[in-house]
mmCIF file of C-alpha atoms in Angstrom:
data_model
loop_
_atom_site.group_PDB
_atom_site.id
_atom_site.type_symbol
_atom_site.label_atom_id
_atom_site.label_comp_id
_atom_site.label_asym_id
_atom_site.label_seq_id
_atom_site.Cartn_x
_atom_site.Cartn_y
_atom_site.Cartn_z
ATOM 1 C CA MET A 1363 22.632 20.048 26.240
ATOM 2 C CA ALA A 1364 25.084 21.590 23.821
ATOM 3 C CA ASN A 1365 24.124 25.106 22.830
ATOM 4 C CA GLU A 1366 25.701 28.158 21.262
ATOM 5 C CA GLN A 1367 27.348 29.179 24.524
ATOM 6 C CA GLY A 1368 29.100 25.903 25.026
ATOM 7 C CA GLY A 1369 28.799 22.191 25.387
ATOM 8 C CA ASP A 1370 28.153 19.620 28.041
ATOM 9 C CA MET A 1371 31.495 18.753 29.617
ATOM 10 C CA ARG A 1372 30.280 15.596 31.335
ATOM 11 C CA LEU A 1373 28.880 14.278 28.047
ATOM 12 C CA LEU A 1374 32.059 15.299 26.208
ATOM 13 C CA VAL A 1375 34.282 13.242 28.513
ATOM 14 C CA GLU A 1376 31.837 10.333 28.366
ATOM 15 C CA GLU A 1377 31.820 10.342 24.541
ATOM 16 C CA ILE A 1378 35.619 10.465 24.322
ATOM 17 C CA ALA A 1379 36.025 7.676 26.876
ATOM 18 C CA LYS A 1380 33.436 5.472 25.133
ATOM 19 C CA ALA A 1381 35.339 5.865 21.862
ATOM 20 C CA LEU A 1382 38.571 4.677 23.493
ATOM 21 C CA VAL A 1383 37.550 1.663 25.554
ATOM 22 C CA ASP A 1384 36.567 -1.939 24.809
ATOM 23 C CA GLU A 1385 33.647 -1.843 27.240
ATOM 24 C CA PRO A 1386 31.775 1.424 26.625
ATOM 25 C CA GLU A 1387 28.841 0.326 28.770
ATOM 26 C CA GLN A 1388 31.176 0.451 31.787
ATOM 27 C CA VAL A 1389 32.042 4.122 31.259
ATOM 28 C CA GLN A 1390 30.708 6.416 33.972
ATOM 29 C CA VAL A 1391 31.336 10.117 34.398
ATOM 30 C CA SER A 1392 30.075 11.977 37.432
ATOM 31 C CA ALA A 1393 30.355 15.704 38.036
ATOM 32 C CA VAL A 1394 31.267 17.014 41.477
ATOM 33 C CA ASP A 1395 30.506 20.727 41.550
ATOM 34 C CA GLY A 1396 32.731 23.036 43.524
ATOM 35 C CA GLU A 1397 32.533 26.805 43.792
ATOM 36 C CA GLN A 1398 34.985 27.537 41.006
ATOM 37 C CA THR A 1399 35.855 24.122 39.694
ATOM 38 C CA THR A 1400 33.829 21.121 38.690
ATOM 39 C CA VAL A 1401 35.618 17.815 39.015
ATOM 40 C CA LEU A 1402 34.647 15.206 36.447
ATOM 41 C CA GLU A 1403 35.299 11.721 37.736
ATOM 42 C CA LEU A 1404 35.794 9.130 35.032
ATOM 43 C CA ARG A 1405 35.396 5.450 35.763
ATOM 44 C CA VAL A 1406 36.079 2.711 33.215
ATOM 45 C CA ALA A 1407 36.421 -1.071 33.346
ATOM 46 C CA PRO A 1408 39.762 -2.047 34.993
ATOM 47 C CA ASN A 1409 41.040 -3.506 31.715
ATOM 48 C CA ASP A 1410 40.310 -0.239 29.915
ATOM 49 C CA LEU A 1411 42.246 2.000 32.285
ATOM 50 C CA GLY A 1412 45.366 1.883 30.135
ATOM 51 C CA LYS A 1413 43.348 2.887 27.087
ATOM 52 C CA VAL A 1414 42.123 6.163 28.598
ATOM 53 C CA ILE A 1415 45.552 6.984 30.053
ATOM 54 C CA GLY A 1416 47.801 5.905 27.184
ATOM 55 C CA LYS A 1417 51.578 5.670 26.913
ATOM 56 C CA GLN A 1418 53.194 8.228 29.199
ATOM 57 C CA GLY A 1419 49.713 9.592 29.892
ATOM 58 C CA ARG A 1420 49.389 10.910 26.374
ATOM 59 C CA THR A 1421 45.753 9.940 25.852
ATOM 60 C CA ALA A 1422 44.724 11.359 29.239
ATOM 61 C CA ARG A 1423 46.546 14.582 28.355
ATOM 62 C CA SER A 1424 44.622 14.761 25.071
ATOM 63 C CA ILE A 1425 41.286 14.322 26.875
ATOM 64 C CA ARG A 1426 42.267 17.113 29.295
ATOM 65 C CA THR A 1427 43.283 19.402 26.419
ATOM 66 C CA ILE A 1428 39.920 18.897 24.685
ATOM 67 C CA LEU A 1429 38.085 19.427 27.981
ATOM 68 C CA GLY A 1430 40.132 22.561 28.714
ATOM 69 C CA ALA A 1431 39.414 24.071 25.291
ATOM 70 C CA ALA A 1432 35.692 23.282 25.485
ATOM 71 C CA SER A 1433 35.325 24.646 29.032
ATOM 72 C CA MET A 1434 36.908 27.997 28.101
ATOM 73 C CA LYS A 1435 33.544 29.008 26.658
ATOM 74 C CA LEU A 1436 31.726 28.160 29.862
ATOM 75 C CA LYS A 1437 33.776 30.468 32.083
ATOM 76 C CA LYS A 1438 34.125 27.636 34.527
ATOM 77 C CA ARG A 1439 37.054 25.386 35.330
ATOM 78 C CA TYR A 1440 36.778 21.651 34.908
ATOM 79 C CA THR A 1441 39.292 19.077 35.971
ATOM 80 C CA LEU A 1442 39.328 15.453 34.994
ATOM 81 C CA GLU A 1443 40.096 12.711 37.458
ATOM 82 C CA ILE A 1444 40.501 9.199 36.181
ATOM 83 C CA LEU A 1445 39.561 6.868 39.025
ATOM 84 C CA GLU A 1446 41.249 3.518 39.432
ATOM 85 C CA MET B 914 40.567 -1.647 13.468
ATOM 86 C CA PRO B 915 43.686 -1.911 11.291
ATOM 87 C CA LEU B 916 43.519 0.429 8.371
ATOM 88 C CA ASP B 917 42.652 -2.122 5.686
ATOM 89 C CA ASP B 918 39.273 -0.516 5.141
ATOM 90 C CA LYS B 919 39.894 3.194 4.708
ATOM 91 C CA VAL B 920 36.283 4.062 3.984
ATOM 92 C CA ALA B 921 35.103 2.359 7.170
ATOM 93 C CA ALA B 922 37.835 4.174 9.122
ATOM 94 C CA ALA B 923 36.785 7.512 7.599
ATOM 95 C CA LYS B 924 33.167 6.826 8.590
ATOM 96 C CA HIS B 925 34.305 5.902 12.090
ATOM 97 C CA ILE B 926 36.131 9.247 12.453
ATOM 98 C CA ASP B 927 33.103 11.119 11.084
ATOM 99 C CA ALA B 928 30.803 9.430 13.610
ATOM 100 C CA LEU B 929 33.257 10.229 16.406
ATOM 101 C CA LEU B 930 33.441 13.924 15.482
ATOM 102 C CA LYS B 931 29.646 14.101 15.189
ATOM 103 C CA ARG B 932 29.492 13.171 18.872
ATOM 104 C CA LEU B 933 32.513 15.081 20.214
ATOM 105 C CA ILE B 934 32.265 18.434 18.447
ATOM 106 C CA PRO B 935 28.688 19.276 19.568
ATOM 107 C CA ALA B 936 29.237 17.826 23.061
ATOM 108 C CA GLY B 937 32.239 20.129 23.458
ATOM 109 C CA GLY B 938 30.259 23.094 22.102
ATOM 110 C CA PHE B 939 32.984 23.613 19.485
ATOM 111 C CA GLN B 940 32.084 25.662 16.443
ATOM 112 C CA LEU B 941 33.932 23.488 13.980
ATOM 113 C CA LYS B 942 33.171 21.768 10.724
ATOM 114 C CA TRP B 943 35.244 19.012 9.191
ATOM 115 C CA ARG B 944 35.989 17.394 5.886
ATOM 116 C CA ILE B 945 37.397 13.898 5.613
ATOM 117 C CA THR B 946 39.271 12.816 2.480
ATOM 118 C CA VAL B 947 40.368 9.257 1.740
ATOM 119 C CA ASP B 948 43.704 9.010 -0.144
ATOM 120 C CA PRO B 949 44.232 12.795 -0.238
ATOM 121 C CA ALA B 950 46.581 14.401 -2.754
ATOM 122 C CA VAL B 951 49.850 15.353 -1.031
ATOM 123 C CA PRO B 952 52.620 17.684 -2.241
ATOM 124 C CA GLU B 953 55.476 16.001 -4.128
ATOM 125 C CA ASN B 954 58.043 16.840 -1.425
ATOM 126 C CA SER B 955 55.920 15.631 1.493
ATOM 127 C CA PRO B 956 57.424 12.748 3.482
ATOM 128 C CA GLU B 957 53.913 11.862 4.660
ATOM 129 C CA ARG B 958 51.463 9.702 2.730
ATOM 130 C CA PRO B 959 48.292 9.695 4.815
ATOM 131 C CA ALA B 960 45.410 7.416 3.833
ATOM 132 C CA ILE B 961 42.900 9.695 5.563
ATOM 133 C CA LEU B 962 43.013 13.467 5.939
ATOM 134 C CA VAL B 963 40.676 15.190 8.399
ATOM 135 C CA GLU B 964 40.488 18.955 7.905
ATOM 136 C CA LEU B 965 38.919 21.040 10.654
ATOM 137 C CA GLY B 966 37.620 24.548 9.992
ATOM 138 C CA GLY B 967 35.216 27.159 11.307
ATOM 139 C CA PRO B 968 35.121 29.908 13.964
ATOM 140 C CA ASP B 969 37.052 27.861 16.537
ATOM 141 C CA SER B 970 40.033 27.244 14.225
ATOM 142 C CA PRO B 971 42.289 29.655 16.208
ATOM 143 C CA ALA B 972 41.650 27.607 19.364
ATOM 144 C CA VAL B 973 42.462 24.413 17.449
ATOM 145 C CA LEU B 974 45.843 25.854 16.424
ATOM 146 C CA ALA B 975 46.753 27.561 19.727
ATOM 147 C CA GLN B 976 49.879 26.376 21.570
ATOM 148 C CA ASN B 977 51.449 24.512 18.680
ATOM 149 C CA ALA B 978 48.104 23.075 17.635
ATOM 150 C CA GLU B 979 47.694 21.175 20.881
ATOM 151 C CA LEU B 980 43.935 20.765 20.403
ATOM 152 C CA LEU B 981 44.405 19.570 16.805
ATOM 153 C CA ARG B 982 46.869 16.943 18.006
ATOM 154 C CA SER B 983 44.528 15.933 20.838
ATOM 155 C CA PHE B 984 41.636 15.297 18.452
ATOM 156 C CA GLU B 985 44.053 13.318 16.293
ATOM 157 C CA THR B 986 45.264 11.222 19.233
ATOM 158 C CA VAL B 987 41.701 10.370 20.295
ATOM 159 C CA ALA B 988 40.788 9.433 16.704
ATOM 160 C CA LEU B 989 43.894 7.243 16.263
ATOM 161 C CA LYS B 990 43.332 5.498 19.593
ATOM 162 C CA SER B 991 39.651 4.902 18.888
ATOM 163 C CA LEU B 992 40.621 3.297 15.559
ATOM 164 C CA ARG B 993 43.006 1.012 17.510
ATOM 165 C CA LEU B 994 45.842 1.792 15.098
ATOM 166 C CA GLU B 995 49.296 0.455 15.891
ATOM 167 C CA SER B 996 51.925 3.140 16.320
ATOM 168 C CA GLU B 997 53.532 2.348 12.954
ATOM 169 C CA GLU B 998 50.156 3.083 11.350
ATOM 170 C CA HIS B 999 49.797 6.496 12.994
ATOM 171 C CA ASP B 1000 50.995 8.305 9.878
ATOM 172 C CA LEU B 1001 47.989 6.966 8.000
ATOM 173 C CA VAL B 1002 45.551 9.374 9.616
ATOM 174 C CA ILE B 1003 46.359 13.076 9.767
ATOM 175 C CA PHE B 1004 44.354 15.986 11.174
ATOM 176 C CA ASP B 1005 44.870 19.445 9.725
ATOM 177 C CA CYS B 1006 43.420 22.937 10.093
ATOM 178 C CA ARG B 1007 44.125 25.955 7.877
ATOM 179 C CA ASN B 1008 47.078 24.124 6.293
ATOM 180 C CA TYR B 1009 48.940 24.066 9.597
ATOM 181 C CA ARG B 1010 50.663 20.780 8.724
ATOM 182 C CA SER B 1011 52.108 21.896 5.416
ATOM 183 C CA GLY B 1012 53.278 25.132 7.108
ATOM 184 C CA ARG B 1013 55.024 23.099 9.813
ATOM 185 C CA LEU B 1014 56.548 20.818 7.195
ATOM 186 C CA GLU B 1015 58.087 23.847 5.501
ATOM 187 C CA GLU B 1016 59.302 25.320 8.818
ATOM 188 C CA LEU B 1017 60.856 22.050 9.933
ATOM 189 C CA THR B 1018 62.536 21.449 6.573
ATOM 190 C CA GLN B 1019 64.035 24.946 6.728
ATOM 191 C CA ALA B 1020 65.087 24.495 10.348
ATOM 192 C CA ALA B 1021 66.764 21.212 9.387
ATOM 193 C CA GLY B 1022 68.708 23.044 6.663
ATOM 194 C CA HIS B 1023 69.861 25.734 9.112
ATOM 195 C CA ALA B 1024 70.862 23.099 11.658
ATOM 196 C CA ALA B 1025 72.902 21.224 9.033
ATOM 197 C CA GLU B 1026 74.732 24.409 8.073
ATOM 198 C CA ARG B 1027 75.438 25.259 11.700
ATOM 199 C CA VAL B 1028 76.746 21.798 12.602
ATOM 200 C CA ARG B 1029 79.129 21.878 9.633
ATOM 201 C CA ARG B 1030 80.339 25.384 10.498
ATOM 202 C CA THR B 1031 80.862 24.834 14.228
ATOM 203 C CA GLY B 1032 81.515 21.098 14.321
ATOM 204 C CA GLN B 1033 79.239 21.013 17.376
ATOM 205 C CA PRO B 1034 76.082 18.876 17.668
ATOM 206 C CA TYR B 1035 72.790 20.772 17.437
ATOM 207 C CA SER B 1036 69.685 19.895 19.486
ATOM 208 C CA PHE B 1037 66.189 20.773 18.278
ATOM 209 C CA SER B 1038 63.359 21.643 20.673
ATOM 210 C CA PRO B 1039 61.235 18.686 21.801
ATOM 211 C CA MET B 1040 58.701 17.608 19.168
ATOM 212 C CA SER B 1041 56.112 14.935 18.458
ATOM 213 C CA ALA B 1042 57.198 11.679 16.802
ATOM 214 C CA ARG B 1043 55.599 12.858 13.582
ATOM 215 C CA GLU B 1044 57.632 16.062 13.516
ATOM 216 C CA ARG B 1045 60.879 14.343 14.528
ATOM 217 C CA ARG B 1046 60.400 12.008 11.600
ATOM 218 C CA ILE B 1047 60.120 14.983 9.229
ATOM 219 C CA VAL B 1048 63.449 16.344 10.577
ATOM 220 C CA HIS B 1049 65.197 12.955 10.313
ATOM 221 C CA LEU B 1050 63.986 12.533 6.731
ATOM 222 C CA ALA B 1051 64.971 16.085 5.765
ATOM 223 C CA LEU B 1052 68.550 15.427 6.952
ATOM 224 C CA LYS B 1053 68.852 11.938 5.522
ATOM 225 C CA ALA B 1054 70.215 13.278 2.250
ATOM 226 C CA HIS B 1055 73.155 14.910 4.084
ATOM 227 C CA GLY B 1056 75.672 12.049 4.062
ATOM 228 C CA ASP B 1057 78.119 13.808 6.411
ATOM 229 C CA LEU B 1058 75.544 14.269 9.177
ATOM 230 C CA PHE B 1059 74.089 11.949 11.748
ATOM 231 C CA THR B 1060 70.681 12.376 13.427
ATOM 232 C CA GLN B 1061 69.166 10.679 16.415
ATOM 233 C CA SER B 1062 66.376 11.258 18.939
ATOM 234 C CA GLU B 1063 67.199 11.713 22.602
ATOM 235 C CA GLY B 1064 65.163 12.255 25.766
ATOM 236 C CA GLU B 1065 61.988 10.540 26.873
ATOM 237 C CA GLY B 1066 58.298 10.843 26.043
ATOM 238 C CA MET B 1067 57.030 14.375 25.478
ATOM 239 C CA ARG B 1068 60.553 15.775 25.901
ATOM 240 C CA ARG B 1069 62.065 13.752 23.050
ATOM 241 C CA TYR B 1070 64.118 15.817 20.591
ATOM 242 C CA VAL B 1071 66.364 15.407 17.554
ATOM 243 C CA VAL B 1072 70.137 15.881 17.749
ATOM 244 C CA VAL B 1073 72.200 16.490 14.601
ATOM 245 C CA SER B 1074 75.942 15.921 14.620
ATOM 246 C CA LEU B 1075 78.831 15.364 12.225
ATOM 247 C CA LYS B 1076 79.315 11.699 11.381
ATOM 248 C CA GLU B 1077 83.068 11.838 12.061
ATOM 249 C CA GLU B 1078 82.325 13.486 15.429
ATOM 250 C CA GLU B 1079 80.418 10.339 16.389
ATOM 251 C CA SER B 1080 83.376 8.041 15.735
ATOM 252 C CA ARG B 1081 85.847 10.490 17.254
ATOM 253 C CA GLY B 1082 83.812 10.620 20.458
ATOM 254 C CA ASN B 1083 85.148 7.269 21.628
ATOM 255 C CA SER B 1084 88.843 7.837 21.020
ATOM 256 C CA ALA B 1085 90.912 9.738 23.571
ATOM 257 C CA ARG B 1086 92.333 12.882 22.054
#
């Protein structure tokens, strides 16, 4: 849940991805916790892959920037992996 | 969604921010204006202006407003706008955009002066398409100068040169 200390990074990535794709029901984000870093794995429908990556990776970079800014408050590192 | 229904597009952006901002834990508010008033000298005529504000504004503007641009990119992509329609939606925070417009217009003036004085082409730092457009438009009025964008993707930048230099380039001297 989002609170004053910070948000929910898995939900954040899911919401962004759902806004970008044609098949939001196919969006899945799973969190793999490591000691210092949590990896968020994003899966979308094959036809939507280009939509979350964008031209020259611009959309993916934007998602990572938003994730990076949001996770600063959580004192934990998050990385986004877009799975093909 | 092509931007034929501005009100629907504004509502779409509002709904998007209502989900993203709390999920990210951002302390930000926003105001969305359809057909905003723009300064006389502005080369941009957005149909929708989204202004972000609140305690997290410094984070939004850090590193050349990277977060501001990222929110904008996600909003544009979720509206399915074609690239030629990207100027129709603009995100701003603490008047960052009008400040940049002024900076870029001034920088364009300095570049023009320098190219005339030295006769050498001048290359700007890499910028977004939106900012390159501002530089091109600012230099359009200078009939003796020639501008073009070079480089690829995120590294694309504007080069200003003398028009005669362009034609001279091909002839052996």
